[in-house]
One Martini backbone bead per residue (centre of mass of N, CA, C, O) as a GRO file, in nm:
protein
   97
    1MET     BB    1 -14.512  11.952  -6.513
    2GLN     BB    2 -14.481  11.600  -6.552
    3ILE     BB    3 -14.429  11.299  -6.405
    4THR     BB    4 -14.414  10.989  -6.606
    5ASP     BB    5 -14.119  10.868  -6.514
    6ILE     BB    6 -13.936  10.613  -6.316
    7LYS     BB    7 -13.596  10.491  -6.314
    8VAL     BB    8 -13.420  10.245  -6.156
    9ARG     BB    9 -13.091  10.170  -6.237
   10LYS     BB   10 -12.936  10.182  -5.944
   11ILE     BB   11 -12.822  10.004  -5.652
   12PHE     BB   12 -12.678  10.088  -5.332
   13GLU     BB   13 -12.550   9.964  -5.023
   14GLU     BB   14 -12.304  10.146  -5.011
   15GLY     BB   15 -12.305  10.435  -4.887
   16PRO     BB   16 -12.471  10.737  -4.964
   17MET     BB   17 -12.523  10.621  -5.235
   18LYS     BB   18 -12.832  10.452  -5.346
   19ALA     BB   19 -12.900  10.587  -5.640
   20VAL     BB   20 -12.992  10.569  -5.992
   21VAL     BB   21 -13.186  10.787  -6.202
   22SER     BB   22 -13.471  10.828  -6.422
   23VAL     BB   23 -13.657  11.105  -6.569
   24THR     BB   24 -13.982  11.173  -6.696
   25PHE     BB   25 -14.132  11.440  -6.889
   26ASP     BB   26 -14.422  11.442  -7.055
   27GLY     BB   27 -14.304  11.205  -7.238
   28GLN     BB   28 -14.027  11.398  -7.360
   29LEU     BB   29 -13.822  11.419  -7.104
   30ALA     BB   30 -13.494  11.315  -7.008
   31VAL     BB   31 -13.331  11.246  -6.690
   32HIS     BB   32 -13.014  11.157  -6.601
   33ASP     BB   33 -12.833  11.091  -6.312
   34ILE     BB   34 -12.996  11.077  -6.056
   35LYS     BB   35 -12.928  11.104  -5.712
   36VAL     BB   36 -12.945  10.906  -5.421
   37ILE     BB   37 -12.920  11.034  -5.088
   38ASN     BB   38 -12.774  10.945  -4.761
   39ALA     BB   39 -12.797  11.188  -4.493
   40ARG     BB   40 -12.871  11.224  -4.181
   41ASP     BB   41 -13.136  11.045  -4.217
   42LYS     BB   42 -13.162  11.156  -4.525
   43PHE     BB   43 -13.326  11.207  -4.825
   44PHE     BB   44 -13.181  11.298  -5.146
   45ILE     BB   45 -13.104  11.490  -5.434
   46VAL     BB   46 -12.885  11.478  -5.727
   47MET     BB   47 -12.793  11.636  -5.988
   48PRO     BB   48 -12.664  11.656  -6.274
   49SER     BB   49 -12.306  11.684  -6.346
   50ARG     BB   50 -12.007  11.880  -6.392
   51LYS     BB   51 -11.669  11.922  -6.432
   52ASN     BB   52 -11.456  12.165  -6.377
   53PRO     BB   53 -11.138  12.286  -6.414
   54ASP     BB   54 -11.158  12.376  -6.085
   55ASP     BB   55 -11.314  12.120  -5.940
   56THR     BB   56 -11.596  12.191  -5.984
   57TYR     BB   57 -11.955  12.184  -5.978
   58ARG     BB   58 -12.225  12.163  -6.230
   59ASP     BB   59 -12.531  12.178  -6.313
   60ILE     BB   60 -12.715  12.076  -6.592
   61VAL     BB   61 -12.978  12.028  -6.419
   62HIS     BB   62 -13.263  12.211  -6.263
   63PRO     BB   63 -13.461  12.334  -6.049
   64ILE     BB   64 -13.610  12.655  -6.003
   65ASN     BB   65 -13.786  12.557  -5.753
   66ALA     BB   66 -13.876  12.435  -5.445
   67GLN     BB   67 -14.141  12.293  -5.519
   68PHE     BB   68 -14.028  12.112  -5.750
   69ARG     BB   69 -13.804  11.981  -5.593
   70ARG     BB   70 -13.991  11.837  -5.391
   71THR     BB   71 -14.153  11.676  -5.595
   72LEU     BB   72 -13.912  11.524  -5.716
   73GLU     BB   73 -13.793  11.406  -5.456
   74ASP     BB   74 -14.041  11.247  -5.363
   75ALA     BB   75 -14.064  11.066  -5.618
   76VAL     BB   76 -13.779  10.940  -5.616
   77VAL     BB   77 -13.780  10.824  -5.328
   78ALA     BB   78 -14.030  10.646  -5.370
   79ALA     BB   79 -13.907  10.473  -5.597
   80TYR     BB   80 -13.674  10.364  -5.432
   81GLU     BB   81 -13.843  10.230  -5.208
   82GLU     BB   82 -13.992  10.041  -5.403
   83ALA     BB   83 -13.737   9.898  -5.512
   84LEU     BB   84 -13.655   9.773  -5.240
   85LEU     BB   85 -13.905   9.583  -5.219
   86HIS     BB   86 -13.788   9.453  -5.516
   87ALA     BB   87 -13.482   9.361  -5.502
   88ASP     BB   88 -13.509   9.049  -5.560
   89GLU     BB   89 -13.627   9.121  -5.866
   90LEU     BB   90 -13.381   9.226  -5.983
   91THR     BB   91 -13.247   9.312  -6.292
   92ALA     BB   92 -13.132   9.439  -6.582
   93GLU     BB   93 -13.400   9.558  -6.562
   94PRO     BB   94 -13.579   9.819  -6.506
   95ILE     BB   95 -13.787   9.989  -6.298
   96GLU     BB   96 -14.121  10.089  -6.338
   97PHE     BB   97 -14.347  10.388  -6.241
   0.00000   0.00000   0.00000
């Protein structure tokens, strides 16, 4: 499975959540609402989730193994960092990578 597109949908300046992105795989499957988080001077991603009746959260979609999680996380964080370089140019249209 190849990551064929990453769109940085929104960038946040305040708080630990830094961005919300969408990722397309093999040009055929899109996953929306992946969050870029900065905590303890490290960036990582949080997959889309839903709140359960008992107030816990469960991922809707997630990588099956650590190797693919690292590949996905590296690509998403790189796209976020690239978007920051072009932050002055951001408009209502998302940046495509």
